[in-house]
Short mmCIF file of C-alpha atoms and ligand atoms in Angstrom, two decimals:
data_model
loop_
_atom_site.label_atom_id
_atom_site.label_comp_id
_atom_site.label_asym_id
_atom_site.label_seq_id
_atom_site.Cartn_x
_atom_site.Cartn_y
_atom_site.Cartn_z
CA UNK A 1 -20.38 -67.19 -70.91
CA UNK A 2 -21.87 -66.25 -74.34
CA UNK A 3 -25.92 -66.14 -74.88
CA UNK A 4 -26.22 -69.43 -77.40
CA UNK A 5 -27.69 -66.86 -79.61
CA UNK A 6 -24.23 -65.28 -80.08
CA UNK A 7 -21.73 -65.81 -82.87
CA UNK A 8 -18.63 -63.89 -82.85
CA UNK A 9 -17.37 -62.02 -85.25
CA UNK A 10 -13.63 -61.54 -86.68
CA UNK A 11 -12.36 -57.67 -86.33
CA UNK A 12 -12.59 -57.30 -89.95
CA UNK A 13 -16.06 -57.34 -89.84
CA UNK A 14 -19.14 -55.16 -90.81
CA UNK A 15 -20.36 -56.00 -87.12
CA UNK A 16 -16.95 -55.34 -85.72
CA UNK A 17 -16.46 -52.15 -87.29
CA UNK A 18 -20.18 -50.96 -86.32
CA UNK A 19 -19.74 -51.90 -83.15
CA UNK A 20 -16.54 -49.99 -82.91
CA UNK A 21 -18.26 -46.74 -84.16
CA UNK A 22 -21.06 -47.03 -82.47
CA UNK A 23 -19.35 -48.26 -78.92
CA UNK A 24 -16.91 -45.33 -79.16
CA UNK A 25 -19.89 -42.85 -79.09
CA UNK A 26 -21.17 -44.36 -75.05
CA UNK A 27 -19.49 -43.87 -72.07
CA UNK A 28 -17.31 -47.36 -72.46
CA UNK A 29 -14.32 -48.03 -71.19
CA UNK A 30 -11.35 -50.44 -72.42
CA UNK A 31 -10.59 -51.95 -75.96
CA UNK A 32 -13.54 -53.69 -78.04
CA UNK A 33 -12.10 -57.23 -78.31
CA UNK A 34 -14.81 -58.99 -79.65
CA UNK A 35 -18.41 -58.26 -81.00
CA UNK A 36 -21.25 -60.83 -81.87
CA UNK A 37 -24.75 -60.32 -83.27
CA UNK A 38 -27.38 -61.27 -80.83
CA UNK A 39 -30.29 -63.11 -82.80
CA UNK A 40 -33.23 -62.44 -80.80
CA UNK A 41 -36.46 -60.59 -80.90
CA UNK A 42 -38.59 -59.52 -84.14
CA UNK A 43 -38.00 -56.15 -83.91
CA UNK A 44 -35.02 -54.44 -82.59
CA UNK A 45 -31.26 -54.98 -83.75
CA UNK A 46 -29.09 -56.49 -80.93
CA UNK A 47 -25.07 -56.31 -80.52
CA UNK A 48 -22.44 -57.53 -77.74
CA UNK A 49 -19.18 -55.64 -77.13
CA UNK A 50 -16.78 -56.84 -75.11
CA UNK A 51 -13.80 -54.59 -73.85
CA UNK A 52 -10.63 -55.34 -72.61
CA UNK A 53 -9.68 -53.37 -69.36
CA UNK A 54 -6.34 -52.22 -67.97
CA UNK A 55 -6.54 -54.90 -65.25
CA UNK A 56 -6.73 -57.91 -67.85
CA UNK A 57 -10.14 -58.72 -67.46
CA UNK A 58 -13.52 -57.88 -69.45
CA UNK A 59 -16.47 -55.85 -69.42
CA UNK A 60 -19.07 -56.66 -71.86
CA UNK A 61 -21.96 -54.23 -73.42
CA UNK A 62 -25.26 -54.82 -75.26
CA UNK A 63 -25.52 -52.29 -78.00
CA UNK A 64 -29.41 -52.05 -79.47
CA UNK A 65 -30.61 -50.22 -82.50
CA UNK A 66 -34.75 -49.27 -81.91
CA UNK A 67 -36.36 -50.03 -85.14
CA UNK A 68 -37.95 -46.83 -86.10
CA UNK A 69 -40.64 -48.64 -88.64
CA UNK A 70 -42.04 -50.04 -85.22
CA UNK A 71 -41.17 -47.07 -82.96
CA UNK A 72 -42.54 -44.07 -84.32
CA UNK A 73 -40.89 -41.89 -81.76
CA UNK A 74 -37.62 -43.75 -80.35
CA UNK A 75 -37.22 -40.99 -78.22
CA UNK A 76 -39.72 -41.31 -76.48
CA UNK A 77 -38.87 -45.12 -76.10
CA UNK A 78 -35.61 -43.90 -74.86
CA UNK A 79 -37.51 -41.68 -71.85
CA UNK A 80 -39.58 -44.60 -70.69
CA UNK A 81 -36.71 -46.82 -70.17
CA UNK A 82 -34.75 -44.04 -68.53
CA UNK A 83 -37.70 -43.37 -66.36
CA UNK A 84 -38.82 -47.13 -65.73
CA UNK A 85 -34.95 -48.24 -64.90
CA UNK A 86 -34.23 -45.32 -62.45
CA UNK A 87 -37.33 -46.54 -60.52
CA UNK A 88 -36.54 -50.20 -60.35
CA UNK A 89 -32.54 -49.71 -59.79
CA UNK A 90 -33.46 -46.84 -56.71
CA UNK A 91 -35.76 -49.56 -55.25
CA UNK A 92 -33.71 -52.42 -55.63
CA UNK A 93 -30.62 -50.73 -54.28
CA UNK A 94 -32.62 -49.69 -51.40
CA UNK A 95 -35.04 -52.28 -50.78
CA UNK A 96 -32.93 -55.25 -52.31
CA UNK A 97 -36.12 -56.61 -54.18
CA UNK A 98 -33.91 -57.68 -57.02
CA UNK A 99 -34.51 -61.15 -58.09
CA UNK A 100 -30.37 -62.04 -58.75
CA UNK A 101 -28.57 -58.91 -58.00
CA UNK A 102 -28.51 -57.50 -61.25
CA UNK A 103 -30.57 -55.23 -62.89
CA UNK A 104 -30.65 -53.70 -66.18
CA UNK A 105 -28.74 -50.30 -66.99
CA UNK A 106 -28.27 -47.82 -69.36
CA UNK A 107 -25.11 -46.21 -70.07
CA UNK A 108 -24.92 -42.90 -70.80
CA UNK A 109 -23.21 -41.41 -74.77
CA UNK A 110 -20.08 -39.62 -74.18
CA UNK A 111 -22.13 -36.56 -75.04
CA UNK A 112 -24.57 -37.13 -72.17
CA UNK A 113 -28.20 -38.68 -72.55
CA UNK A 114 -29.09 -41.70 -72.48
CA UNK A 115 -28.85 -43.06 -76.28
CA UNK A 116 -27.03 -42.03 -79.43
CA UNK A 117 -27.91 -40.62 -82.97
CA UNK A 118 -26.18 -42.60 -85.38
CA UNK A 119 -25.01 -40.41 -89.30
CA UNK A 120 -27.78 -42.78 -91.09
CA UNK A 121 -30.43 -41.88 -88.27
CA UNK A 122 -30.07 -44.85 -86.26
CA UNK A 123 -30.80 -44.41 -82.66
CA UNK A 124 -28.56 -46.38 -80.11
CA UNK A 125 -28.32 -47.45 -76.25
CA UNK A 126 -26.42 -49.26 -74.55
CA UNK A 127 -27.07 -51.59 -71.57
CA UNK A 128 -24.35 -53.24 -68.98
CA UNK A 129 -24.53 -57.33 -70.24
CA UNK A 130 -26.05 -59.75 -68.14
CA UNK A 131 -23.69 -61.66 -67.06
CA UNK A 132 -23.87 -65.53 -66.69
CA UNK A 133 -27.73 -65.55 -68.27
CA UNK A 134 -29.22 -67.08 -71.00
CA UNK A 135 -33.11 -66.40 -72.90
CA UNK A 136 -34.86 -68.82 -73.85
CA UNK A 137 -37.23 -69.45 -76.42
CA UNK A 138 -39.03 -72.57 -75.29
CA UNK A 139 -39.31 -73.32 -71.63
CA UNK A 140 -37.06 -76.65 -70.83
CA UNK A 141 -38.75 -76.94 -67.45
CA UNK A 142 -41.61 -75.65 -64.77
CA UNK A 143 -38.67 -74.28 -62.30
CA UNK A 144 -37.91 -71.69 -65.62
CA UNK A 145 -41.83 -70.97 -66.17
CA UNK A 146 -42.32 -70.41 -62.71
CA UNK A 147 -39.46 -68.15 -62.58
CA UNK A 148 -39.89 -66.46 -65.42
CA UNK A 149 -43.85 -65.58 -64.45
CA UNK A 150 -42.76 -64.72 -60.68
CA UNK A 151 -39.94 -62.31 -62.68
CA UNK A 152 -43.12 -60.46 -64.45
CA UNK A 153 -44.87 -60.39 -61.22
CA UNK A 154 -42.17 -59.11 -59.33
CA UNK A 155 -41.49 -56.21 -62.73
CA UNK A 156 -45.20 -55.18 -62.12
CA UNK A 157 -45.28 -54.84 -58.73
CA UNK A 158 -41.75 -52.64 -59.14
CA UNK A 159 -43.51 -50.34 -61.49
CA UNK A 160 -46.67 -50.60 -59.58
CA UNK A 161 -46.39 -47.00 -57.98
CA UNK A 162 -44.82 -45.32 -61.05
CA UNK A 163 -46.13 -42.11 -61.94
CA UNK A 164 -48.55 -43.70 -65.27
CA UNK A 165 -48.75 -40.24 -66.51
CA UNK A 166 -44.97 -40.11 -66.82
CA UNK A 167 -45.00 -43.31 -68.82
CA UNK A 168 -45.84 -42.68 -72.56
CA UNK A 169 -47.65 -45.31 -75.18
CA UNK A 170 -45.43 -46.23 -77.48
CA UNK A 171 -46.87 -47.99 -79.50
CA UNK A 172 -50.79 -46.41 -79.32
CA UNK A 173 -53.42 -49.55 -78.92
CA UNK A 174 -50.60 -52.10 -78.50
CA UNK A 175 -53.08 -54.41 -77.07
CA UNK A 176 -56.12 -53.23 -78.25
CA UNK A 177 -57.59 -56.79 -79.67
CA UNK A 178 -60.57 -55.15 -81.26
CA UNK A 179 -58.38 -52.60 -83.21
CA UNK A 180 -56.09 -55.52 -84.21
CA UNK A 181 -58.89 -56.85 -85.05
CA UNK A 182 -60.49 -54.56 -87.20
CA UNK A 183 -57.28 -53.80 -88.81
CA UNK A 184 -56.81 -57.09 -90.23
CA UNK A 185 -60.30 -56.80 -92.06
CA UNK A 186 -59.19 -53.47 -93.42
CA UNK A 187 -55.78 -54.99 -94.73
CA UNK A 188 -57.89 -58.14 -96.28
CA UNK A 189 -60.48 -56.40 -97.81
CA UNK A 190 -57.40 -54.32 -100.11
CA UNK A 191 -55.18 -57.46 -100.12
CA UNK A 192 -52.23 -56.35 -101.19
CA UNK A 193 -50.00 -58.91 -102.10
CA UNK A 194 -52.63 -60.80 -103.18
CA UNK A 195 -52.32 -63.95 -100.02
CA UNK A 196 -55.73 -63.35 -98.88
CA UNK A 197 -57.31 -66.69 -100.82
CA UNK A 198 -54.47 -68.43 -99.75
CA UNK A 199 -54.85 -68.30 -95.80
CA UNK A 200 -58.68 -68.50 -96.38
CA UNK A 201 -59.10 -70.92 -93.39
CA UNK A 202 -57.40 -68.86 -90.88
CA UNK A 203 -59.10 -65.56 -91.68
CA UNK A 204 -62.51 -67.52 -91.29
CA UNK A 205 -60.45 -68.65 -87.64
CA UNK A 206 -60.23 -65.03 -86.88
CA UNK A 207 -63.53 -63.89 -87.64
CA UNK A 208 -65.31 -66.90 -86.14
CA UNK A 209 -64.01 -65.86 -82.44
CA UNK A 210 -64.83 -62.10 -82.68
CA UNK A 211 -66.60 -62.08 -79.46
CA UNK A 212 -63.20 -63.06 -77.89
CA UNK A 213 -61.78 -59.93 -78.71
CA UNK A 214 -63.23 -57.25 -76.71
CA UNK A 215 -63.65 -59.18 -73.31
CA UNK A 216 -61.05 -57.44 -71.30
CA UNK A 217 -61.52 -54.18 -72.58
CA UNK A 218 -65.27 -54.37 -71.56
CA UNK A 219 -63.73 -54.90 -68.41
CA UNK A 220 -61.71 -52.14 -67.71
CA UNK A 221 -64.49 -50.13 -69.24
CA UNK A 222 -66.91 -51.58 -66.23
CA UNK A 223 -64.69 -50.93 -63.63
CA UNK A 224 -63.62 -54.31 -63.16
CA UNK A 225 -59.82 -54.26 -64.23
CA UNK A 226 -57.41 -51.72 -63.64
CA UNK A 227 -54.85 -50.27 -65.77
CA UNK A 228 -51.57 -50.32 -64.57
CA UNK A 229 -47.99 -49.57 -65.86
CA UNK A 230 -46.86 -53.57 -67.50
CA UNK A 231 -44.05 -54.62 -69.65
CA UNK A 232 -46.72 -55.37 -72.42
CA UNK A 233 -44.13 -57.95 -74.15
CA UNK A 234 -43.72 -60.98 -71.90
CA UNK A 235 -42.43 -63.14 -73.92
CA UNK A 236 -40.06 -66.42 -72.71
CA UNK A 237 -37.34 -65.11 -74.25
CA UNK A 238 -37.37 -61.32 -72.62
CA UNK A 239 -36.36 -62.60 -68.98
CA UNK A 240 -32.73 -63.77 -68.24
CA UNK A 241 -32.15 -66.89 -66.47
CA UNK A 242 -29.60 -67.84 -64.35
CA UNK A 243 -27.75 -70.25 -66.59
CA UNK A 244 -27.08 -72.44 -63.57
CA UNK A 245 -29.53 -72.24 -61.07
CA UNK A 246 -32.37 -71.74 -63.51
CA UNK A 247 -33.67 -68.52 -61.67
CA UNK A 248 -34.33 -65.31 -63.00
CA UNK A 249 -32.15 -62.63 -62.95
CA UNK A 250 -34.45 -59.84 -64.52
CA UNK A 251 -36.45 -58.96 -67.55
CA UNK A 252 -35.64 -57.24 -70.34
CA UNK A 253 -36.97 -55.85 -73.41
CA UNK A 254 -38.60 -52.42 -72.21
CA UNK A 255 -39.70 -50.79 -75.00
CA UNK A 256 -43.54 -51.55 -74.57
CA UNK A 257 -43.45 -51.02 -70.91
CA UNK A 258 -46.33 -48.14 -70.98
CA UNK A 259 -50.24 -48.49 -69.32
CA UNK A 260 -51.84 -51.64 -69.91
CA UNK A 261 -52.99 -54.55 -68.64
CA UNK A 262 -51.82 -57.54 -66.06
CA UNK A 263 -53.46 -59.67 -67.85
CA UNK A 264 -51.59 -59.10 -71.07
CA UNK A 265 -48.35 -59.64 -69.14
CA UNK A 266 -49.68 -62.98 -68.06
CA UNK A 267 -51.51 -64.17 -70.99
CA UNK A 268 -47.95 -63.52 -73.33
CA UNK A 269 -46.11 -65.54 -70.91
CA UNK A 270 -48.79 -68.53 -71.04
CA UNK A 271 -48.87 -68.27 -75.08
CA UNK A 272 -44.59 -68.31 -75.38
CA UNK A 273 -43.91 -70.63 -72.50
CA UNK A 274 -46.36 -73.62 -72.28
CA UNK A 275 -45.86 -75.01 -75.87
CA UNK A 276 -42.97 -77.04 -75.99
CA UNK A 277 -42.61 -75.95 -79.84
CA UNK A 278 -40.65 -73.38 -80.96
CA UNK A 279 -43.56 -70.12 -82.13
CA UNK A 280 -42.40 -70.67 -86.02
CA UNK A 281 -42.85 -74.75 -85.58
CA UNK A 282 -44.18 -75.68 -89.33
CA UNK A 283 -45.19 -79.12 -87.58
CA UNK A 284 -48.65 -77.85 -85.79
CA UNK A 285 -48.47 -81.33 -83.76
CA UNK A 286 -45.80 -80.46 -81.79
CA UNK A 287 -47.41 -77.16 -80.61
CA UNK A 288 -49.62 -77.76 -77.37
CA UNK A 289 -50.33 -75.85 -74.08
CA UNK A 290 -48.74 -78.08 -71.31
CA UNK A 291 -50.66 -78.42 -68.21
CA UNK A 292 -48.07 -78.48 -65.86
CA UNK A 293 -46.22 -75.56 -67.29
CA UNK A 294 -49.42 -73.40 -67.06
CA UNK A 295 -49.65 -74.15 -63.57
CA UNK A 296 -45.93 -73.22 -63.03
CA UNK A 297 -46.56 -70.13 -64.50
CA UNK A 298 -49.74 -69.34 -62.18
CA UNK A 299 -48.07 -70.40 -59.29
CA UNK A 300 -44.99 -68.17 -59.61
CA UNK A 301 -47.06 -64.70 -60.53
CA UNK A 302 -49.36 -65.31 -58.19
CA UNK A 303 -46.13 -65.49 -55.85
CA UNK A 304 -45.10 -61.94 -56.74
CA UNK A 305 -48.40 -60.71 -57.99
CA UNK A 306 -51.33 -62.27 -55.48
CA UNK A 307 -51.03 -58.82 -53.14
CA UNK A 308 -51.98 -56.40 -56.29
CA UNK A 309 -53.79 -58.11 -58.85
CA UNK A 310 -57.77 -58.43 -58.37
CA UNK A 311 -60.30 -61.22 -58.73
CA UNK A 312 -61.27 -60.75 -61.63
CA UNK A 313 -57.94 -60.59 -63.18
CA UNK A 314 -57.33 -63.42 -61.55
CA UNK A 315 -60.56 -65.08 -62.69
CA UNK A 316 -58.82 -64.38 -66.47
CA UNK A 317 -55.63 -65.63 -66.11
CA UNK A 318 -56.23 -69.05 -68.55
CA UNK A 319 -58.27 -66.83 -70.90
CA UNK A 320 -55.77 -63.95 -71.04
CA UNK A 321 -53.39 -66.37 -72.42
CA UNK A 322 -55.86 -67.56 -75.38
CA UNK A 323 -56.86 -63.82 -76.10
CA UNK A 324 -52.82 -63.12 -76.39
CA UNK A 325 -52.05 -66.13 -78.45
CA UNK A 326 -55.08 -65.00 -81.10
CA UNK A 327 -53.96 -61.69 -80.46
CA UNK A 328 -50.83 -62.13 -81.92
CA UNK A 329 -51.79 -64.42 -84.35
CA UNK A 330 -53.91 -62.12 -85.77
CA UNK A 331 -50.90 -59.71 -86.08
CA UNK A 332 -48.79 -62.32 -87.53
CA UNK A 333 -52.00 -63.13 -90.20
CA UNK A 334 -51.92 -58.73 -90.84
CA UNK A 335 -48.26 -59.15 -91.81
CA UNK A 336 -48.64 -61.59 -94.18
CA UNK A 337 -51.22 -59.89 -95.81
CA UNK A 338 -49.57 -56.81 -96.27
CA UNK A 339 -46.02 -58.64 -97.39
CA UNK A 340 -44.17 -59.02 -94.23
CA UNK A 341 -43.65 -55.16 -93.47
CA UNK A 342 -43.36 -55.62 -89.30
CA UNK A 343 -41.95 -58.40 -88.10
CA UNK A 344 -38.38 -59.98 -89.32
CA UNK A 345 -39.06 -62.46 -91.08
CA UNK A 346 -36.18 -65.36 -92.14
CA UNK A 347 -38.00 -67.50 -94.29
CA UNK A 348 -41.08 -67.40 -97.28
CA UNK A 349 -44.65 -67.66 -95.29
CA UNK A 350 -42.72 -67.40 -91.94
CA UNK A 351 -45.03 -64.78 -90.45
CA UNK A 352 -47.99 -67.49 -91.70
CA UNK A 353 -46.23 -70.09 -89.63
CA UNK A 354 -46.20 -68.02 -86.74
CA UNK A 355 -49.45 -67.34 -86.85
CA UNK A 356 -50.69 -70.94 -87.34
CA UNK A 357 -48.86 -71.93 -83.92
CA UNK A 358 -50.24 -69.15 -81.97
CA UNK A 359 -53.86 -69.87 -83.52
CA UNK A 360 -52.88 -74.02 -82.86
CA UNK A 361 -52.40 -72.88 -79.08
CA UNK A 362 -56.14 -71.15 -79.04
CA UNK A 363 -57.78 -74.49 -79.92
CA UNK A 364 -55.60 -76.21 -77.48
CA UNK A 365 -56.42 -73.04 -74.49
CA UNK A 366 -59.89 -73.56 -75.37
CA UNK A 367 -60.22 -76.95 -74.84
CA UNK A 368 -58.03 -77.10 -71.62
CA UNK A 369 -59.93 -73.75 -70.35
CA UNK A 370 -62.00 -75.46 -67.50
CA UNK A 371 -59.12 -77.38 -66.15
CA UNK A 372 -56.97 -74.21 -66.22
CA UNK A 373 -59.58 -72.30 -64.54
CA UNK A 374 -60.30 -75.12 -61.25
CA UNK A 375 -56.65 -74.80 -61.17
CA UNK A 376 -56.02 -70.67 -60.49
CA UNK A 377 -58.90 -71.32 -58.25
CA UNK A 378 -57.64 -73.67 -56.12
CA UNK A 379 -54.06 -71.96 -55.85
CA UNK A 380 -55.89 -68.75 -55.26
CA UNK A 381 -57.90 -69.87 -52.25
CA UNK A 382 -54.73 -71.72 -50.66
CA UNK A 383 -53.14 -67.92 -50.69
CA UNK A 384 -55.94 -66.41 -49.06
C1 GN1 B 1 -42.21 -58.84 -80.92
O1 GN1 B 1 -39.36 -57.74 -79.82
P1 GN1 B 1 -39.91 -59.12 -79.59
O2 GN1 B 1 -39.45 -60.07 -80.58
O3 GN1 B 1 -39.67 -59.51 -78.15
C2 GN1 B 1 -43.39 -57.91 -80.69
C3 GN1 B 1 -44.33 -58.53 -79.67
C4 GN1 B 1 -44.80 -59.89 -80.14
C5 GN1 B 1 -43.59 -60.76 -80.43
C6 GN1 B 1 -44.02 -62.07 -81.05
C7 GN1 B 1 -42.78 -54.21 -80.32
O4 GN1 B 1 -41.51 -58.97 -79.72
O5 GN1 B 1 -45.45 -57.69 -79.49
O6 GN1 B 1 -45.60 -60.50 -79.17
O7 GN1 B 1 -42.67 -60.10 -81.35
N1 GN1 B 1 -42.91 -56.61 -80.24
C8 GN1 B 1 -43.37 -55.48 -80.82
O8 GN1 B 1 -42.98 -62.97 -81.02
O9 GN1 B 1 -44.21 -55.47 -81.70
MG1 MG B 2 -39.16 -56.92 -78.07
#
């Protein structure tokens, strides 16, 4: 079954033909039959490939260029994901602590290694294709939130005993709200492109809620929250789901995975699966932070995560999901500002409309905050 996000391509085409070069270069077997662009995610390029094997039947590949604006160093992107799939597939094989029975996998270039230089400096990997999974990009239901959260719980606790040291950043200050903070002052106060009247009322957003930013870090400055080895981008769409039973199969999307925090694992999750509004919605009133998906999502990390995380991480869940939403708001707002430079962007203003949804979900966290809160707590104590 195809991802909805798919659309196939004739063989005549520029995606069949890249795929065909680029395919050739990995350890594939069979014929490329078919190749389709898979739309998702702001950042990285995304391909299917499906080969036809001697037997008759066929074996499909997902073929992913790292976008080397965002990843300074894809090599070092490459190690990570070497490093964090060995781990999880030796556990899972052993321990059978997979969530579906399949697992993400690189496949090695015919050369060796685990990716592929491309003649215009592209770098390539390849991963086996999920089979019989779909992403998606607003939650339909709680059974997906609370799969999707007890998927992230279940990815930390995996990690949970890698060596961190081993584990590179990235992407340096990834979630370091303060610094994203600060940056978006420096980019305003140059202005660029010139936007900066024209978003006037969400700058003043930002800079009202500056004591927001640096509450977790103060925290794992005071001893209070760990850092651990997290996936760092949580969003809905980077866990596949069972496209019939609804559960999750495993997450995807490991580029970020590096030291950070639980709480930014949880607090994406709440921002990109609670609203019931797509994250570049123009229509602010049908972006909200639904109750009873929030409390799906609690309920299934703290089914996976309760043994590990602490209390107060736990204590921060509903707030980690309003720091994340302004978090990446904020980013969005920085993009704009400089002329769209990061994130893909499809549309004039769309990195404006993404930010107004995220910063629409803030108002809505903050005013639902309490009743979030009562709720962890009472879940928490009935797992004691
Ligand atoms: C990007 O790659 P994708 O689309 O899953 C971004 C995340 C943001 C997200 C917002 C490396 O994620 O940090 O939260 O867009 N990834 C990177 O939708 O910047
Ligand atoms: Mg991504």
């Amino acid at each position: 079954m195809l991802n909805p996000s798919e659309s196939l391509t004739s063989e005549s085409s520029p995606t069949h033909q890249l795929m065909d070069r680029i395919g050739n270069q990995f350890a594939v077997q069979g014929k490329l039959v078919a190749s389709a662009e898979i739309d998702s995610g702001h950042i990285n390029s995304t391909y299917s490939g499906s080969y036809l094997q001697t037997d008759g039947s066929v074996q499909r590949y997902v073929f992913q260029s790292i976008n080397r604006n965002v990843f300074k160093d894809p090599f070092v992107v490459m190690k990570n994901v070497e490093r964090v799939t060995r781990h999880i597939n030796a556990k899972v094989l052993r321990n059978k602590r997979d969530l579906g029975g399949q697992t993400l996998n690189l496949f090695p270039a015919r050369t060796g290694g685990a990716w592929v230089e491309d003649t215009d400096g592209g770098v390539w990997r390849c991963y086996n294709f999920i089979e019989g999974c779909v992403t998606y990009d607003v939650v339909e239901n709680t059974r997906q939130a609370y799969q999707a959260a007890r998927a992230f719980g279940s990815f930390q606790d995996l990690v949970s005993d890698m060596d961190a040291s081993l584990i590179k950043e990235t992407i340096p200050d990834f979630h370091n709200t303060p610094k994203r903070f600060q940056r978006l002052l420096e980019v305003a106060a140059t202005d660029p492109v010139g936007r900066l009247a024209s978003v006037r009322a969400e700058f003043d957003f930002v800079l009202s809620r500056e004591p927001i930013t640096g509450i977790l870090l103060d925290a794992v400055a005071a001893g209070k929250i760990p850092v651990r080895v997290t996936h760092n981008d949580t969003k809905i769409n980077n866990v596949m789901i069972d496209a019939e039973s609804d559960e999750a199969v495993c997450v995807i999307d490991l580029d970020t995975v590096m030291p950070g925090l639980a709480l930014y694992d949880f607090g994406d999750l709440v921002r990109s699966a609670t609203s019931p509004a797509a994250e570049d919605e123009r229509d602010l009133s049908k972006v909200r932070m639904q109750m009873p998906l929030f409390e799906a999502l609690v309920e299934g990390y703290l089914d996976s995560a309760s043994e590990f995380i602490n209390e107060v991480e736990t204590a921060h869940l509903a707030f980690s999901g309003k720091l994340m939403a302004f978090e990446v708001g904020i980013r969005f707002l920085t993009d704009h500002l400089e002329g769209d430079v990061y994130f893909k962007t499809h549309r004039p203003n769309h990195n404006l409309d993404r930010c107004r949804t995220q910063f629409k979900l803030v108002e809505c966290i903050e005013a639902q905050e309490p009743a979030m809160t009562s709720f962890i707590r009472k879940v928490r104590k009935g797992k004691r």
